Amino acid sequence: MILGIGTDLANIERIERTLNRYGDRFRNRVFTETEQRKAERRADTPGTYAKRWAAKEACSKALGTGLRMGISWKDMAVSNIDTGQPQMHVTGWAAERLAQMTPAGHRAIIHVTLTDDHPWAQAFVVIEARPVA
């Protein structure tokens, strides 16, 4: 069963301007250390940050809250499995919200997909509840 769907479109150039203007202050407020390491290793650093920004926005929408009600940017983090597929991890208030919206006898799975085509980065998040076997 689908518990939530979220999407976001981010402007890579806007994220790049924000990175140039606020630097570490912005990076450290929004992105985990793992996300920062990933982005800083990529040729398209601003695009990598923009996709993760969009994923966090999309996840907050799928959780039904947007970025309010106590969710921190770092409560949602994107990493990649060995094949490159992105995955979303939630902690803190985002994890609490996910637990609240997951029906008894089910486990929540967060699906995320990212794409970019300069100057745009886009993310879709679907939260699914699967019965526990």
Tab-separated table of N, CA and C in Angstrom:
chain	number	residue	atom	x	y	z
A	1	MET	N	0.845	-1.165	0.000
A	1	MET	CA	0.000	0.000	0.000
A	1	MET	C	0.895	1.235	0.000
A	2	ILE	N	0.467	2.254	-0.718
A	2	ILE	CA	1.217	3.510	-0.798
A	2	ILE	C	0.809	4.400	0.373
A	3	LEU	N	1.798	4.856	1.135
A	3	LEU	CA	1.547	5.745	2.267
A	3	LEU	C	1.747	7.211	1.914
A	4	GLY	N	2.639	7.477	0.973
A	4	GLY	CA	2.926	8.861	0.607
A	4	GLY	C	3.716	8.958	-0.672
A	5	ILE	N	3.490	10.046	-1.382
A	5	ILE	CA	4.217	10.339	-2.616
A	5	ILE	C	4.670	11.793	-2.544
A	6	GLY	N	5.908	12.044	-2.944
A	6	GLY	CA	6.410	13.408	-2.979
A	6	GLY	C	7.323	13.611	-4.172
A	7	THR	N	7.348	14.821	-4.677
A	7	THR	CA	8.240	15.160	-5.772
A	7	THR	C	8.777	16.568	-5.555
A	8	ASP	N	9.914	16.851	-6.137
A	8	ASP	CA	10.453	18.200	-6.083
A	8	ASP	C	11.358	18.428	-7.285
A	9	LEU	N	11.373	19.663	-7.727
A	9	LEU	CA	12.208	20.116	-8.827
A	9	LEU	C	13.089	21.242	-8.286
A	10	ALA	N	14.400	21.074	-8.397
A	10	ALA	CA	15.341	22.068	-7.882
A	10	ALA	C	16.167	22.636	-9.031
A	11	ASN	N	16.462	23.919	-8.944
A	11	ASN	CA	17.288	24.575	-9.938
A	11	ASN	C	18.754	24.437	-9.523
A	12	ILE	N	19.534	23.746	-10.331
A	12	ILE	CA	20.937	23.496	-10.013
A	12	ILE	C	21.709	24.810	-9.872
A	13	GLU	N	21.436	25.775	-10.717
A	13	GLU	CA	22.151	27.058	-10.649
A	13	GLU	C	21.838	27.796	-9.351
A	14	ARG	N	20.610	27.679	-8.872
A	14	ARG	CA	20.244	28.301	-7.588
A	14	ARG	C	21.014	27.644	-6.444
A	15	ILE	N	21.103	26.308	-6.475
A	15	ILE	CA	21.857	25.598	-5.440
A	15	ILE	C	23.338	25.983	-5.527
A	16	GLU	N	23.855	26.112	-6.735
A	16	GLU	CA	25.261	26.512	-6.906
A	16	GLU	C	25.506	27.905	-6.329
A	17	ARG	N	24.600	28.840	-6.597
A	17	ARG	CA	24.737	30.194	-6.027
A	17	ARG	C	24.704	30.151	-4.500
A	18	THR	N	23.834	29.319	-3.953
A	18	THR	CA	23.736	29.195	-2.497
A	18	THR	C	25.019	28.594	-1.927
A	19	LEU	N	25.561	27.587	-2.600
A	19	LEU	CA	26.833	27.002	-2.166
A	19	LEU	C	27.953	28.044	-2.206
A	20	ASN	N	27.993	28.833	-3.273
A	20	ASN	CA	29.032	29.859	-3.399
A	20	ASN	C	28.876	30.945	-2.338
A	21	ARG	N	27.661	31.277	-2.022
A	21	ARG	CA	27.422	32.367	-1.069
A	21	ARG	C	27.611	31.928	0.380
A	22	TYR	N	27.096	30.731	0.736
A	22	TYR	CA	27.088	30.311	2.141
A	22	TYR	C	28.046	29.169	2.462
A	23	GLY	N	28.564	28.496	1.439
A	23	GLY	CA	29.589	27.463	1.629
A	23	GLY	C	29.241	26.415	2.669
A	24	ASP	N	30.175	26.219	3.599
A	24	ASP	CA	30.018	25.175	4.611
A	24	ASP	C	28.795	25.402	5.493
A	25	ARG	N	28.435	26.647	5.713
A	25	ARG	CA	27.253	26.914	6.544
A	25	ARG	C	26.015	26.250	5.938
A	26	PHE	N	25.848	26.373	4.637
A	26	PHE	CA	24.726	25.742	3.933
A	26	PHE	C	24.896	24.221	3.906
A	27	ARG	N	26.083	23.772	3.490
A	27	ARG	CA	26.336	22.325	3.401
A	27	ARG	C	26.081	21.626	4.731
A	28	ASN	N	26.612	22.186	5.796
A	28	ASN	CA	26.511	21.542	7.106
A	28	ASN	C	25.100	21.612	7.694
A	29	ARG	N	24.319	22.578	7.274
A	29	ARG	CA	22.939	22.698	7.767
A	29	ARG	C	22.013	21.701	7.078
A	30	VAL	N	22.282	21.423	5.799
A	30	VAL	CA	21.340	20.652	4.993
A	30	VAL	C	21.797	19.215	4.743
A	31	PHE	N	23.084	18.985	4.566
A	31	PHE	CA	23.567	17.697	4.084
A	31	PHE	C	24.411	16.976	5.128
A	32	THR	N	24.240	15.648	5.185
A	32	THR	CA	25.045	14.832	6.093
A	32	THR	C	26.484	14.779	5.569
A	33	GLU	N	27.386	14.307	6.418
A	33	GLU	CA	28.780	14.174	5.993
A	33	GLU	C	28.905	13.226	4.799
A	34	THR	N	28.139	12.145	4.819
A	34	THR	CA	28.168	11.184	3.705
A	34	THR	C	27.710	11.838	2.411
A	35	GLU	N	26.641	12.626	2.474
A	35	GLU	CA	26.155	13.322	1.280
A	35	GLU	C	27.191	14.328	0.782
A	36	GLN	N	27.840	15.021	1.699
A	36	GLN	CA	28.856	15.997	1.306
A	36	GLN	C	30.049	15.314	0.649
A	37	ARG	N	30.491	14.197	1.210
A	37	ARG	CA	31.629	13.472	0.612
A	37	ARG	C	31.288	13.035	-0.812
A	38	LYS	N	30.083	12.510	-1.000
A	38	LYS	CA	29.637	12.057	-2.325
A	38	LYS	C	29.646	13.235	-3.300
A	39	ALA	N	29.034	14.343	-2.910
A	39	ALA	CA	28.921	15.499	-3.800
A	39	ALA	C	30.287	16.079	-4.148
A	40	GLU	N	31.160	16.158	-3.169
A	40	GLU	CA	32.466	16.776	-3.403
A	40	GLU	C	33.362	15.910	-4.283
A	41	ARG	N	33.059	14.624	-4.420
A	41	ARG	CA	33.832	13.738	-5.304
A	41	ARG	C	33.332	13.797	-6.741
A	42	ARG	N	32.171	14.347	-6.971
A	42	ARG	CA	31.549	14.335	-8.299
A	42	ARG	C	31.995	15.530	-9.130
A	43	ALA	N	32.059	15.324	-10.442
A	43	ALA	CA	32.412	16.417	-11.350
A	43	ALA	C	31.350	17.509	-11.307
A	44	ASP	N	30.090	17.103	-11.208
A	44	ASP	CA	28.987	18.066	-11.126
A	44	ASP	C	28.538	18.199	-9.673
A	45	THR	N	29.378	18.810	-8.857
A	45	THR	CA	29.087	18.968	-7.434
A	45	THR	C	27.748	19.673	-7.200
A	46	PRO	N	27.475	20.821	-7.837
A	46	PRO	CA	26.183	21.481	-7.599
A	46	PRO	C	24.986	20.611	-7.996
A	47	GLY	N	25.117	19.866	-9.096
A	47	GLY	CA	24.027	18.996	-9.525
A	47	GLY	C	23.765	17.881	-8.527
A	48	THR	N	24.842	17.349	-7.952
A	48	THR	CA	24.694	16.293	-6.946
A	48	THR	C	23.994	16.836	-5.711
A	49	TYR	N	24.402	18.010	-5.261
A	49	TYR	CA	23.716	18.627	-4.116
A	49	TYR	C	22.256	18.938	-4.457
A	50	ALA	N	21.997	19.428	-5.653
A	50	ALA	CA	20.629	19.788	-6.043
A	50	ALA	C	19.722	18.561	-6.059
A	51	LYS	N	20.223	17.424	-6.535
A	51	LYS	CA	19.408	16.206	-6.534
A	51	LYS	C	19.093	15.778	-5.107
A	52	ARG	N	20.050	15.889	-4.219
A	52	ARG	CA	19.809	15.513	-2.823
A	52	ARG	C	18.872	16.504	-2.136
A	53	TRP	N	18.995	17.772	-2.468
A	53	TRP	CA	18.054	18.783	-1.963
A	53	TRP	C	16.637	18.406	-2.392
A	54	ALA	N	16.469	18.111	-3.679
A	54	ALA	CA	15.150	17.748	-4.200
A	54	ALA	C	14.626	16.483	-3.518
A	55	ALA	N	15.504	15.524	-3.251
A	55	ALA	CA	15.086	14.283	-2.597
A	55	ALA	C	14.584	14.544	-1.179
A	56	LYS	N	15.255	15.429	-0.466
A	56	LYS	CA	14.824	15.759	0.894
A	56	LYS	C	13.464	16.467	0.871
A	57	GLU	N	13.293	17.382	-0.061
A	57	GLU	CA	11.996	18.055	-0.210
A	57	GLU	C	10.909	17.046	-0.558
A	58	ALA	N	11.192	16.158	-1.508
A	58	ALA	CA	10.216	15.155	-1.925
A	58	ALA	C	9.879	14.211	-0.777
A	59	CYS	N	10.869	13.823	-0.002
A	59	CYS	CA	10.640	12.929	1.129
A	59	CYS	C	9.763	13.600	2.178
A	60	SER	N	10.036	14.865	2.458
A	60	SER	CA	9.221	15.568	3.455
A	60	SER	C	7.767	15.664	2.998
A	61	LYS	N	7.556	15.813	1.707
A	61	LYS	CA	6.192	15.846	1.166
A	61	LYS	C	5.541	14.473	1.263
A	62	ALA	N	6.295	13.421	0.972
A	62	ALA	CA	5.756	12.068	1.079
A	62	ALA	C	5.405	11.727	2.526
A	63	LEU	N	6.150	12.299	3.459
A	63	LEU	CA	5.841	12.102	4.869
A	63	LEU	C	4.615	12.913	5.305
A	64	GLY	N	4.146	13.778	4.410
A	64	GLY	CA	2.935	14.541	4.682
A	64	GLY	C	3.136	15.771	5.531
A	65	THR	N	4.379	16.236	5.633
A	65	THR	CA	4.646	17.367	6.506
A	65	THR	C	5.273	18.557	5.800
A	66	GLY	N	5.968	18.310	4.704
A	66	GLY	CA	6.841	19.351	4.179
A	66	GLY	C	7.935	19.577	5.213
A	67	LEU	N	8.705	20.610	5.037
A	67	LEU	CA	9.788	20.885	5.998
A	67	LEU	C	9.270	21.754	7.134
A	68	ARG	N	8.450	21.141	7.958
A	68	ARG	CA	7.915	21.799	9.149
A	68	ARG	C	7.681	20.713	10.184
A	69	MET	N	7.066	21.040	11.245
A	69	MET	CA	6.714	20.073	12.291
A	69	MET	C	7.938	19.376	12.874
A	70	GLY	N	9.094	20.001	12.855
A	70	GLY	CA	10.261	19.433	13.521
A	70	GLY	C	11.209	18.640	12.664
A	71	ILE	N	10.884	18.413	11.389
A	71	ILE	CA	11.810	17.663	10.533
A	71	ILE	C	13.022	18.538	10.234
A	72	SER	N	14.172	17.940	10.386
A	72	SER	CA	15.431	18.604	10.062
A	72	SER	C	15.894	18.110	8.696
A	73	TRP	N	16.599	18.951	7.986
A	73	TRP	CA	17.141	18.545	6.684
A	73	TRP	C	17.949	17.259	6.821
A	74	LYS	N	18.726	17.165	7.886
A	74	LYS	CA	19.599	16.008	8.059
A	74	LYS	C	18.856	14.777	8.554
A	75	ASP	N	17.568	14.908	8.885
A	75	ASP	CA	16.757	13.740	9.246
A	75	ASP	C	16.474	12.874	8.025
A	76	MET	N	16.767	13.395	6.856
A	76	MET	CA	16.576	12.671	5.598
A	76	MET	C	17.915	12.698	4.870
A	77	ALA	N	18.404	11.522	4.480
A	77	ALA	CA	19.721	11.467	3.838
A	77	ALA	C	19.701	10.476	2.687
A	78	VAL	N	20.353	10.849	1.607
A	78	VAL	CA	20.440	10.007	0.421
A	78	VAL	C	21.837	9.395	0.350
A	79	SER	N	21.857	8.096	0.108
A	79	SER	CA	23.113	7.414	-0.194
A	79	SER	C	22.856	6.559	-1.427
A	80	ASN	N	23.870	5.868	-1.877
A	80	ASN	CA	23.724	5.019	-3.061
A	80	ASN	C	24.220	3.622	-2.755
A	81	ILE	N	23.503	2.618	-3.266
A	81	ILE	CA	23.985	1.244	-3.151
A	81	ILE	C	25.044	1.036	-4.230
A	82	ASP	N	25.673	-0.133	-4.237
A	82	ASP	CA	26.795	-0.394	-5.153
A	82	ASP	C	26.443	-0.195	-6.624
A	83	THR	N	25.189	-0.426	-6.994
A	83	THR	CA	24.782	-0.254	-8.398
A	83	THR	C	24.543	1.204	-8.754
A	84	GLY	N	24.589	2.084	-7.756
A	84	GLY	CA	24.339	3.503	-7.985
A	84	GLY	C	22.931	3.933	-7.641
A	85	GLN	N	22.046	2.970	-7.408
A	85	GLN	CA	20.657	3.304	-7.072
A	85	GLN	C	20.617	4.101	-5.768
A	86	PRO	N	19.900	5.224	-5.766
A	86	PRO	CA	19.808	6.001	-4.536
A	86	PRO	C	18.860	5.348	-3.532
A	87	GLN	N	19.127	5.592	-2.274
A	87	GLN	CA	18.221	5.157	-1.222
A	87	GLN	C	18.123	6.246	-0.170
A	88	MET	N	16.961	6.343	0.432
A	88	MET	CA	16.684	7.372	1.434
A	88	MET	C	16.712	6.741	2.822
A	89	HIS	N	17.400	7.401	3.725
A	89	HIS	CA	17.442	6.988	5.129
A	89	HIS	C	16.802	8.104	5.947
A	90	VAL	N	15.993	7.740	6.910
A	90	VAL	CA	15.394	8.750	7.782
A	90	VAL	C	15.777	8.474	9.230
A	91	THR	N	15.992	9.544	9.972
A	91	THR	CA	16.318	9.471	11.387
A	91	THR	C	15.507	10.554	12.089
A	92	GLY	N	15.652	10.641	13.384
A	92	GLY	CA	15.028	11.721	14.141
A	92	GLY	C	13.528	11.805	13.926
A	93	TRP	N	13.054	13.040	13.781
A	93	TRP	CA	11.621	13.266	13.659
A	93	TRP	C	11.059	12.639	12.389
A	94	ALA	N	11.817	12.600	11.321
A	94	ALA	CA	11.340	11.979	10.083
A	94	ALA	C	11.082	10.489	10.308
A	95	ALA	N	11.957	9.819	11.048
A	95	ALA	CA	11.755	8.400	11.357
A	95	ALA	C	10.535	8.220	12.264
A	96	GLU	N	10.351	9.132	13.199
A	96	GLU	CA	9.175	9.065	14.070
A	96	GLU	C	7.895	9.236	13.251
A	97	ARG	N	7.883	10.189	12.338
A	97	ARG	CA	6.725	10.413	11.485
A	97	ARG	C	6.450	9.189	10.616
A	98	LEU	N	7.502	8.590	10.070
A	98	LEU	CA	7.342	7.395	9.254
A	98	LEU	C	6.723	6.264	10.074
A	99	ALA	N	7.179	6.094	11.303
A	99	ALA	CA	6.623	5.058	12.177
A	99	ALA	C	5.145	5.325	12.466
A	100	GLN	N	4.784	6.594	12.687
A	100	GLN	CA	3.381	6.953	12.964
A	100	GLN	C	2.475	6.623	11.794
A	101	MET	N	2.947	6.820	10.592
A	101	MET	CA	2.089	6.623	9.424
A	101	MET	C	2.094	5.188	8.898
A	102	THR	N	2.953	4.330	9.457
A	102	THR	CA	3.029	2.944	9.014
A	102	THR	C	2.041	2.098	9.806
A	103	PRO	N	1.112	1.433	9.120
A	103	PRO	CA	0.125	0.613	9.827
A	103	PRO	C	0.775	-0.545	10.582
A	104	ALA	N	0.129	-0.958	11.659
A	104	ALA	CA	0.604	-2.115	12.420
A	104	ALA	C	0.693	-3.327	11.499
A	105	GLY	N	1.708	-4.135	11.721
A	105	GLY	CA	1.891	-5.327	10.907
A	105	GLY	C	2.524	-5.059	9.558
A	106	HIS	N	3.013	-3.843	9.340
A	106	HIS	CA	3.651	-3.468	8.078
A	106	HIS	C	5.027	-2.869	8.361
A	107	ARG	N	5.847	-2.870	7.341
A	107	ARG	CA	7.126	-2.141	7.414
A	107	ARG	C	7.153	-1.158	6.250
A	108	ALA	N	7.731	-0.023	6.507
A	108	ALA	CA	7.784	1.033	5.491
A	108	ALA	C	9.050	0.896	4.653
A	109	ILE	N	8.880	1.127	3.369
A	109	ILE	CA	9.999	1.149	2.426
A	109	ILE	C	9.921	2.475	1.685
A	110	ILE	N	11.039	3.177	1.638
A	110	ILE	CA	11.089	4.465	0.932
A	110	ILE	C	11.804	4.246	-0.394
A	111	HIS	N	11.087	4.507	-1.478
A	111	HIS	CA	11.667	4.431	-2.825
A	111	HIS	C	12.011	5.852	-3.253
A	112	VAL	N	13.169	6.021	-3.863
A	112	VAL	CA	13.568	7.343	-4.336
A	112	VAL	C	14.230	7.212	-5.701
A	113	THR	N	13.932	8.148	-6.564
A	113	THR	CA	14.624	8.223	-7.845
A	113	THR	C	15.026	9.673	-8.083
A	114	LEU	N	16.197	9.845	-8.671
A	114	LEU	CA	16.769	11.173	-8.917
A	114	LEU	C	17.137	11.294	-10.389
A	115	THR	N	16.999	12.511	-10.908
A	115	THR	CA	17.453	12.776	-12.265
A	115	THR	C	17.836	14.240	-12.374
A	116	ASP	N	18.626	14.548	-13.376
A	116	ASP	CA	18.926	15.956	-13.630
A	116	ASP	C	19.158	16.161	-15.113
A	117	ASP	N	18.817	17.349	-15.553
A	117	ASP	CA	19.055	17.828	-16.904
A	117	ASP	C	19.259	19.323	-16.740
A	118	HIS	N	20.508	19.722	-16.723
A	118	HIS	CA	20.855	21.103	-16.382
A	118	HIS	C	19.925	22.096	-17.085
A	119	PRO	N	19.336	23.013	-16.346
A	119	PRO	CA	19.623	23.408	-14.977
A	119	PRO	C	18.691	22.793	-13.924
A	120	TRP	N	18.055	21.668	-14.222
A	120	TRP	CA	17.068	21.128	-13.294
A	120	TRP	C	17.515	19.801	-12.685
A	121	ALA	N	17.167	19.614	-11.419
A	121	ALA	CA	17.341	18.345	-10.715
A	121	ALA	C	15.976	17.983	-10.155
A	122	GLN	N	15.631	16.712	-10.258
A	122	GLN	CA	14.302	16.297	-9.845
A	122	GLN	C	14.389	15.013	-9.022
A	123	ALA	N	13.463	14.894	-8.068
A	123	ALA	CA	13.382	13.687	-7.246
A	123	ALA	C	11.928	13.296	-7.057
A	124	PHE	N	11.697	11.992	-7.019
A	124	PHE	CA	10.407	11.418	-6.664
A	124	PHE	C	10.635	10.473	-5.490
A	125	VAL	N	9.738	10.526	-4.522
A	125	VAL	CA	9.795	9.624	-3.380
A	125	VAL	C	8.427	8.988	-3.217
A	126	VAL	N	8.424	7.679	-3.072
A	126	VAL	CA	7.196	6.926	-2.781
A	126	VAL	C	7.457	6.138	-1.509
A	127	ILE	N	6.565	6.277	-0.539
A	127	ILE	CA	6.662	5.495	0.688
A	127	ILE	C	5.618	4.393	0.618
A	128	GLU	N	6.107	3.171	0.719
A	128	GLU	CA	5.262	1.987	0.601
A	128	GLU	C	5.224	1.263	1.942
A	129	ALA	N	4.086	0.690	2.280
A	129	ALA	CA	3.967	-0.174	3.451
A	129	ALA	C	3.753	-1.599	2.967
A	130	ARG	N	4.631	-2.495	3.391
A	130	ARG	CA	4.506	-3.918	3.034
A	130	ARG	C	4.190	-4.709	4.288
A	131	PRO	N	3.284	-5.686	4.167
A	131	PRO	CA	2.987	-6.531	5.328
A	131	PRO	C	4.238	-7.277	5.787
A	132	VAL	N	4.388	-7.386	7.083
A	132	VAL	CA	5.485	-8.155	7.647
A	132	VAL	C	5.081	-9.620	7.580
A	133	ALA	N	5.942	-10.445	7.008
A	133	ALA	CA	5.612	-11.877	6.825
A	133	ALA	C	5.747	-12.646	8.107
